[in-house]
XYZ file of C-alpha atoms in Angstrom:
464
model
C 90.096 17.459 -55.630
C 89.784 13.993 -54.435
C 86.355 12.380 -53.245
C 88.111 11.722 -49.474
C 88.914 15.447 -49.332
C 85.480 17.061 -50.163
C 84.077 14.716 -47.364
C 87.097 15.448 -44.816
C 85.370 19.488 -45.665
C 82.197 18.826 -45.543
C 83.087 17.185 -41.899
C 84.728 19.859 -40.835
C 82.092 22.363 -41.853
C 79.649 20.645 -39.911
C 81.405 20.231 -36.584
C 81.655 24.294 -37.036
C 78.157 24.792 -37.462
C 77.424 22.811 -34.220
C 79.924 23.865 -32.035
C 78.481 27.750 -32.846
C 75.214 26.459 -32.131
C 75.976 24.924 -29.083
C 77.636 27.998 -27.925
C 75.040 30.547 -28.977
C 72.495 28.189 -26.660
C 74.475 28.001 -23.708
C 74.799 31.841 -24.201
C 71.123 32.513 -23.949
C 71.256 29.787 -20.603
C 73.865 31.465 -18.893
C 72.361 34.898 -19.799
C 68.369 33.951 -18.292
C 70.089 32.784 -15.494
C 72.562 35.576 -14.522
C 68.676 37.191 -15.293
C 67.007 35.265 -12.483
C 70.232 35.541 -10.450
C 70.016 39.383 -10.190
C 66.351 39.086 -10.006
C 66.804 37.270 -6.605
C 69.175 39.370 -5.478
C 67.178 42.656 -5.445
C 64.060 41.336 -4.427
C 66.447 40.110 -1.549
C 67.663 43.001 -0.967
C 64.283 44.818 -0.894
C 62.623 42.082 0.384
C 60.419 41.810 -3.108
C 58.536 44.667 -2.112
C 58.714 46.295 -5.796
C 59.568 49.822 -5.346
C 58.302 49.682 -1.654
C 60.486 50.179 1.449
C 59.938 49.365 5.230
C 59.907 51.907 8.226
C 61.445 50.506 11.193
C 60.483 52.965 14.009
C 58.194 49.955 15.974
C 61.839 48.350 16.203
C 63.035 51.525 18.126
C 60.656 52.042 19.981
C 60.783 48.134 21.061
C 63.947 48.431 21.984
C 63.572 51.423 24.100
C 60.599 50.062 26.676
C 62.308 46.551 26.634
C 65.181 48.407 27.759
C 63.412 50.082 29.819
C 61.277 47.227 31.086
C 58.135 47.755 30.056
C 55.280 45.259 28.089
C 54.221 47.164 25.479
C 51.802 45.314 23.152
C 50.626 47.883 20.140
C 47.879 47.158 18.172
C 50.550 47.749 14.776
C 53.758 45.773 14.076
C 55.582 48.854 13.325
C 56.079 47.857 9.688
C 55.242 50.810 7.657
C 54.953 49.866 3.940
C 56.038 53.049 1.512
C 55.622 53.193 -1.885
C 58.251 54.856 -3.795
C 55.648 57.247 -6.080
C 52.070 57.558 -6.792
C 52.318 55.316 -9.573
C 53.712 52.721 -8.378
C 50.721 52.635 -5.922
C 48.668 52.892 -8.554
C 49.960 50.041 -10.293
C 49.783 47.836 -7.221
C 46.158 48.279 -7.394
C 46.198 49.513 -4.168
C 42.642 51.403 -2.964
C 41.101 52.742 -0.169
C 38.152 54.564 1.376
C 37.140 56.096 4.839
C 36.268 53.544 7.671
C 32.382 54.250 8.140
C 30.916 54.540 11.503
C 27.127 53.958 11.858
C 24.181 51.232 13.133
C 25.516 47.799 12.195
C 22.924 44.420 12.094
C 23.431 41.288 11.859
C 20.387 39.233 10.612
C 20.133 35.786 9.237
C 16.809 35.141 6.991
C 14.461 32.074 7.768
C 11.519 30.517 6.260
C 8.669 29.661 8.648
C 5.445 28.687 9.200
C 2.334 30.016 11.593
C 1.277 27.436 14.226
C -1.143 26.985 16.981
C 0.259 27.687 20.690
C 0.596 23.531 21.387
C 0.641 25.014 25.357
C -2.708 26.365 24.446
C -4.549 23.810 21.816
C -5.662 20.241 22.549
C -7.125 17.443 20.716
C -10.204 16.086 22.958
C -11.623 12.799 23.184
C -14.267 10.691 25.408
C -13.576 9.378 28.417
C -15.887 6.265 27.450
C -17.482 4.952 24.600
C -20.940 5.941 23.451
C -22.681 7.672 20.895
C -23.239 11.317 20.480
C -26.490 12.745 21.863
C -25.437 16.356 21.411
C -23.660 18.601 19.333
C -23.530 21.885 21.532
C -20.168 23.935 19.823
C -19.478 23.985 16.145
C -16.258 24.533 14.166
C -15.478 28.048 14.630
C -17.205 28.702 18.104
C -15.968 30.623 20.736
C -15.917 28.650 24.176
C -14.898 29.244 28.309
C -13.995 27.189 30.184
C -16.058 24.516 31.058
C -18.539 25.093 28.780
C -19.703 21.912 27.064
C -18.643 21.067 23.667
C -20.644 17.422 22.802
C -22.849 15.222 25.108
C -22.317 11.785 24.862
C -24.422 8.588 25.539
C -22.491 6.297 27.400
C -24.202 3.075 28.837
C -21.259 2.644 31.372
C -22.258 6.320 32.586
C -25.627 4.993 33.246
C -23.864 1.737 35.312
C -21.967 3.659 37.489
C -24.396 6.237 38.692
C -26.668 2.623 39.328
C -23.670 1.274 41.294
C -22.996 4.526 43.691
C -26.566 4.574 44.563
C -26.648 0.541 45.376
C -23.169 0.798 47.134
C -24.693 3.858 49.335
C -27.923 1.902 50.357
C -25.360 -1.533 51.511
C -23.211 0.792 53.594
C -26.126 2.664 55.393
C -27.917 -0.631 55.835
C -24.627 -2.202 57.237
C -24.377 1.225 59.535
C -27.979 0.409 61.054
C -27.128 -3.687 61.264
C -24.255 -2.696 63.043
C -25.887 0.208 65.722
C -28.977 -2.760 66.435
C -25.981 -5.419 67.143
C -24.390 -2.769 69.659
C -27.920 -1.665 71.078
C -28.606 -5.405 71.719
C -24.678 -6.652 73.108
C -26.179 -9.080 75.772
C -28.253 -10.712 73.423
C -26.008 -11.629 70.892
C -22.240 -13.072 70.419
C -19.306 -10.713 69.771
C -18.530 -12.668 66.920
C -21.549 -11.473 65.415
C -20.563 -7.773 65.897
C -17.361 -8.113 64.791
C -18.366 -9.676 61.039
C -20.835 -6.427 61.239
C -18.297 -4.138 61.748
C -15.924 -5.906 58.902
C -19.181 -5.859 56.411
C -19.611 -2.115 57.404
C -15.874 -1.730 56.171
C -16.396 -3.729 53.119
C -19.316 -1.707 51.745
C -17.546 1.484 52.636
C -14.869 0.509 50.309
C -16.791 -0.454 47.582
C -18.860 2.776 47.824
C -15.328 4.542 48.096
C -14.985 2.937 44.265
C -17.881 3.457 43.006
C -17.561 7.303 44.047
C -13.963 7.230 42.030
C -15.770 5.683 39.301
C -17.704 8.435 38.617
C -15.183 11.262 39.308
C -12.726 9.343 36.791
C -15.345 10.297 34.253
C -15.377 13.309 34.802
C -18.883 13.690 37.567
C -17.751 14.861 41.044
C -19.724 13.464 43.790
C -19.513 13.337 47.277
C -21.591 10.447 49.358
C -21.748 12.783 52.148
C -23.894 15.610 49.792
C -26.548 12.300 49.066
C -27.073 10.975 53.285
C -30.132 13.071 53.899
C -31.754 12.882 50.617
C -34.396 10.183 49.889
C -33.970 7.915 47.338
C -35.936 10.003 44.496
C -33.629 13.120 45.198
C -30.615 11.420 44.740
C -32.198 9.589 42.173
C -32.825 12.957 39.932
C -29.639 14.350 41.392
C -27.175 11.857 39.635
C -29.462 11.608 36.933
C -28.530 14.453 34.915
C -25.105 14.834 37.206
C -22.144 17.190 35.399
C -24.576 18.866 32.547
C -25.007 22.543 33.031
C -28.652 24.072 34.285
C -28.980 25.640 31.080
C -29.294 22.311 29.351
C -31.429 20.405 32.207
C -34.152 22.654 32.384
C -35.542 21.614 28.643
C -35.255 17.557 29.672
C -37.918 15.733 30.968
C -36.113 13.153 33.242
C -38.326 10.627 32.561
C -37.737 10.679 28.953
C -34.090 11.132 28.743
C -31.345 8.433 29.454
C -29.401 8.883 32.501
C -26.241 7.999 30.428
C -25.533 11.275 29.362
C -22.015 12.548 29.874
C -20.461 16.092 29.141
C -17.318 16.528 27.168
C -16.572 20.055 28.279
C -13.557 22.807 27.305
C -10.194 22.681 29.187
C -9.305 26.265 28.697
C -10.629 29.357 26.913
C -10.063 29.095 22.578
C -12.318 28.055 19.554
C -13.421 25.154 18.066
C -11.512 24.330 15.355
C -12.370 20.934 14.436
C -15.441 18.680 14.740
C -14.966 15.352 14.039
C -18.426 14.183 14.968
C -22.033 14.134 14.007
C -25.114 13.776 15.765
C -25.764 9.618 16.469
C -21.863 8.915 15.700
C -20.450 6.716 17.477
C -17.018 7.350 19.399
C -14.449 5.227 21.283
C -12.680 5.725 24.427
C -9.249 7.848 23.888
C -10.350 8.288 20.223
C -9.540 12.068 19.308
C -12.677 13.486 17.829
C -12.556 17.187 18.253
C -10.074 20.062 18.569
C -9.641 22.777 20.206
C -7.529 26.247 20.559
C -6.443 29.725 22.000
C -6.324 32.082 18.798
C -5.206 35.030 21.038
C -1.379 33.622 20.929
C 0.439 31.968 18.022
C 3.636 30.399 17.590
C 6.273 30.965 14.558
C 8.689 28.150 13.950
C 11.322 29.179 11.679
C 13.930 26.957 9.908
C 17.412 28.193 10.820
C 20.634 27.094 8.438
C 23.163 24.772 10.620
C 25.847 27.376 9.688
C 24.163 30.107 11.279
C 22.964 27.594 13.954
C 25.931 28.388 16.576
C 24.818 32.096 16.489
C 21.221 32.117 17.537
C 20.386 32.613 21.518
C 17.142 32.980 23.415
C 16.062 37.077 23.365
C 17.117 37.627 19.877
C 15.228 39.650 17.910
C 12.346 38.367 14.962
C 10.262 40.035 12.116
C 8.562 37.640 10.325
C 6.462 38.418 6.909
C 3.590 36.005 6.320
C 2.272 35.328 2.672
C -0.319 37.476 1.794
C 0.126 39.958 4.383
C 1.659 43.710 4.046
C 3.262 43.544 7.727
C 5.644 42.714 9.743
C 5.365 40.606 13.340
C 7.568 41.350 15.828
C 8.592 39.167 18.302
C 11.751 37.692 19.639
C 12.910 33.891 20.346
C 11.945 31.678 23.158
C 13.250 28.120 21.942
C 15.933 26.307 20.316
C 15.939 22.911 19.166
C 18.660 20.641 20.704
C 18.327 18.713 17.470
C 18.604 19.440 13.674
C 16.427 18.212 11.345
C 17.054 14.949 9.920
C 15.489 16.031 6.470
C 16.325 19.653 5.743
C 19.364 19.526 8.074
C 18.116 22.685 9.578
C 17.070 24.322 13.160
C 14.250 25.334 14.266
C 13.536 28.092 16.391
C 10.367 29.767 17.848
C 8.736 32.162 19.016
C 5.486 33.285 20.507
C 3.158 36.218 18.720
C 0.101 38.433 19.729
C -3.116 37.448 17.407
C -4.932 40.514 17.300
C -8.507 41.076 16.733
C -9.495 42.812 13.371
C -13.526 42.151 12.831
C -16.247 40.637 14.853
C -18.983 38.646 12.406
C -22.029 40.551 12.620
C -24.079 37.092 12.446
C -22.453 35.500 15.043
C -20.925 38.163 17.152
C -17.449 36.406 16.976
C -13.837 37.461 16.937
C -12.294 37.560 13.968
C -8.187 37.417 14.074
C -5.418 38.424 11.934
C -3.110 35.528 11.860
C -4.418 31.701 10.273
C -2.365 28.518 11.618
C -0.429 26.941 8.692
C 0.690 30.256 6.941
C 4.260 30.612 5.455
C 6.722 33.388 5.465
C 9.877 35.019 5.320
C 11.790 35.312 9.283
C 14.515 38.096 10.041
C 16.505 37.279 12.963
C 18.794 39.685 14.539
C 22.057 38.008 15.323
C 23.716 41.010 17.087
C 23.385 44.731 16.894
C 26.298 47.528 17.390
C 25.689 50.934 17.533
C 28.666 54.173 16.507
C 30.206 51.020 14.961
C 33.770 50.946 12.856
C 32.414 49.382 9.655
C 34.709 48.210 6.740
C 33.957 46.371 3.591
C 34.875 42.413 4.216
C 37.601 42.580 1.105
C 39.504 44.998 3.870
C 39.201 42.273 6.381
C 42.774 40.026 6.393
C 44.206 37.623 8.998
C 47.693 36.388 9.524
C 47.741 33.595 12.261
C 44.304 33.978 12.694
C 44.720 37.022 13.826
C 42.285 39.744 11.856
C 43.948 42.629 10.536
C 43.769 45.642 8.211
C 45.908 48.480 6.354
C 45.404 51.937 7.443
C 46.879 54.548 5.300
C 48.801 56.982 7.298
C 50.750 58.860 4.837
C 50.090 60.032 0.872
C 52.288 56.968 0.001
C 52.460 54.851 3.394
C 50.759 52.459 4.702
C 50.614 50.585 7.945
C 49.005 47.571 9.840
C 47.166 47.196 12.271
C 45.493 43.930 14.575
C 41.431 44.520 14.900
C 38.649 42.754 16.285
C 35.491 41.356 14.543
C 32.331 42.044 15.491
C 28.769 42.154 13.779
C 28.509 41.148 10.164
C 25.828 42.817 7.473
C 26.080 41.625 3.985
C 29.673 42.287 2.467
C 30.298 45.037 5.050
C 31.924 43.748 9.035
C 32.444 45.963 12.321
C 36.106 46.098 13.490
C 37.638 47.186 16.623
C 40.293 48.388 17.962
C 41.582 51.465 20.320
C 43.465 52.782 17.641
C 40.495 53.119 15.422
C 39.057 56.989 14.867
C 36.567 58.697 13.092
C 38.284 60.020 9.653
C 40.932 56.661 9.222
C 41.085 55.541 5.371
C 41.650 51.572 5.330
C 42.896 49.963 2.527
C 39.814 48.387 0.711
C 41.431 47.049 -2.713
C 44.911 45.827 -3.297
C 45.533 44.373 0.374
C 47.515 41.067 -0.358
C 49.792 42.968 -2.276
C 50.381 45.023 1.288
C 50.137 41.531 3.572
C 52.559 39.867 1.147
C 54.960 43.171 1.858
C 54.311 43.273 5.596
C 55.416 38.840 5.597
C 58.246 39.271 3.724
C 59.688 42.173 6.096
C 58.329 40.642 9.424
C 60.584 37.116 8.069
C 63.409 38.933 7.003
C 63.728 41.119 10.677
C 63.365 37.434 12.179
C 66.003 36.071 10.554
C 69.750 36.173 12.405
């Protein structure tokens, strides 16, 4: 055989080997997609529900009251989702479990802190400058109020009880000057009565002053209580003016300063800071001591900003301090309008009884339960339902934002139905609805498999 006719076979004996591969691949093409093409057409034709089939009573029974004219709006769609055997059910992964009705409570969990009632605690300070004379109440003291807390020496004390007394002698000289000048009207001008009566004016003024001096400081006076009294009493009655008897009656007047002034309580609490010592000196405005009401304290607890829209004045709190084995109840009286710029957080309070668990023996005082400045753990109550439907959350699905769930009403069927939220606990939620009832199985595993069903029918009965 010639060299041109064992290439002319070899050609042809390749061409044959490709045109069978070619035709073997365009086989197995063809054949995957005839596959996919009969694929489409039965999940088509049973609306890809795998074994499952639809009930169409709802559509019936639509039919009937629109016919009939009436707005019916059921809380199911009327799509009943059947499963052709047990295990095909099975293999859908389909579970449920009996809707549980009990106590529900919704509670969000807060750190917080122990505070002073800032109605009911006050930093105090002197009115005027001066040194301190006096340390009468301690760190720790009980006080009323009024009772004084620190004297303090205070020259311009001293200067304004000087200038009342002055500015009452002017204006009851210029009250006699004037009654001579009327006594005597022949004998002198009118002019001279008139700048009497004008000087009488004048030093009733400044006496007026001087008088609001003194109350400014805290010393009440009244220039009508000092008329009748000689010039010693009133004297020895400013001179120890606005201390309490029980301090006056150990002075000698003529060996203590008249300069003394009395920083006394506002309101009924403890001492519970002293800022200054015995011959200290303190300025005007110049916070130096503190005081507070034990018997109420305050608990501000730091609220997350997603649970922020939730909270509302009245709800319930139990708060745990460190290093106590109770619980506080109480409920909340304040929200911030603002978060926190820091911790992004809100914070809420509310208000606490401080009771009484000792009295010191020594000192005969109170000794309370709660200490400003203590941390803890907060419960708040969110909301509370009682008899409630209660599902796990993994029940819980929505279609248009509309929540819904699967109730099984058959060995093999299934059926939706539209629900309302209510109070959340953990991984469990309340639903409602007026179709729910003691004894209903919902479907608690497996429910996309159901929504995906339940889609696919309500698209296909909306289509022409």
């Amino acid at each position: 055989m010639s060299a041109d006719a064992v290439s002319s076979s070899k050609e042809r004996t390749n061409r044959f080997t490709e045109f069978v591969s070619t035709t073997i691949a365009n086989a197995k093409y063809f054949g995957i997609l005839l596959g996919l093409l009969a694929i489409g057409a039965a999940g088509h034709q049973t609306h890809w529900s795998f074994g499952l089939t639809k009930h169409d009573e709802k559509a019936q029974h639509d039919a009937v009251t629109a016919e009939a004219g009436v707005d019916s709006t059921p809380q199911t769609d009327g799509w009943e989702v059947q499963f052709p055997s047990e295990t095909s059910m099975q293999r859908s992964g389909v579970k449920t479990a009996v809707i549980e009705q009990r106590t529900m409570l919704e509670r969000v969990k807060t750190t917080g802190v122990i505070t002073y009632d800032e109605r009911m605690s006050a930093s105090l300070s002197a009115r005027v400058s001066g040194s301190v004379w006096r340390v009468v109440k301690q760190v720790g003291d009980p006080v009323r109020r009024g009772d004084v807390l620190v004297i303090i020496d205070a020259a311009e004390v001293g200067r304004a009880k000087a200038e009342f007394l002055s500015d009452l002698v002017a204006v009851e000289s210029k009250e006699e000057l004037l009654l001579t000048l009327e006594s005597i009207t022949g004998a002198v001008s009118g002019r001279q009565v008139r700048e009497a009566r004008v000087a009488l004016r004048e030093a009733r003024i400044r006496l007026e002053n001087t008088e609001q001096a003194l109350v400014n400081l805290g010393l009440s006076v009244r220039m009508e209580a000092f008329e009748k009294l000689s010039d010693n009493e009133r004297s020895a009655k400013l001179h120890f003016l606005g201390l309490p008897e029980s301090i006056t009656k150990e002075l000698d007047s003529s060996q203590t300063t008249s300069n003394l002034l009395a920083l006394t309580a506002s309101f009924d609490g403890v001492v519970i800071r002293q800022g200054a010592a015995l011959g200290e000196m303190v300025q005007a405005g110049q916070p130096f001591l503190e005081l507070a009401d034990l018997r109420k304290m305050w608990l501000k607890l730091d609220v997350a900003k997603e649970d922020a829209s939730k909270l509302a004045p009245g709800q319930r709190v139990r708060f745990t301090p460190d290093g106590l084995d109770r619980e506080l109840d109480s409920s909340v009286t304040w929200i911030s309008t603002e978060m926190n710029e820091q911790t992004r957080t809100l914070q809420v309070r509310a208000e606490v009884d401080n009771p009484v668990i000792s009295t010191n023996p020594a000192t005969g005082h109170e000794v309370r339960l709660l200490r400003a400045n203590t941390f803890g753990i907060g419960m708040i109550t969110l909301g509370e339902a009682n008899a409630a439907f209660v599902i796990p959350t993994t029940a819980l699905l929505h279609a248009d934002s509309q929540p819904m769930i699967f109730i099984k009403t058959g060995e093999l069927t299934f059926e939706r139905m539209n629900v309302k939220m209510g109070v959340r606990e953990k991984r469990y939620i309340e639903v409602q609805s007026p179709d729910l009832k003691p004894g209903l199985e919902v479907v608690v595993e497996g429910c996309h498999v159901l929504k995906s069903e339940w889609m696919l029918n309500h698209v296909a009965s909306a289509a022409p």
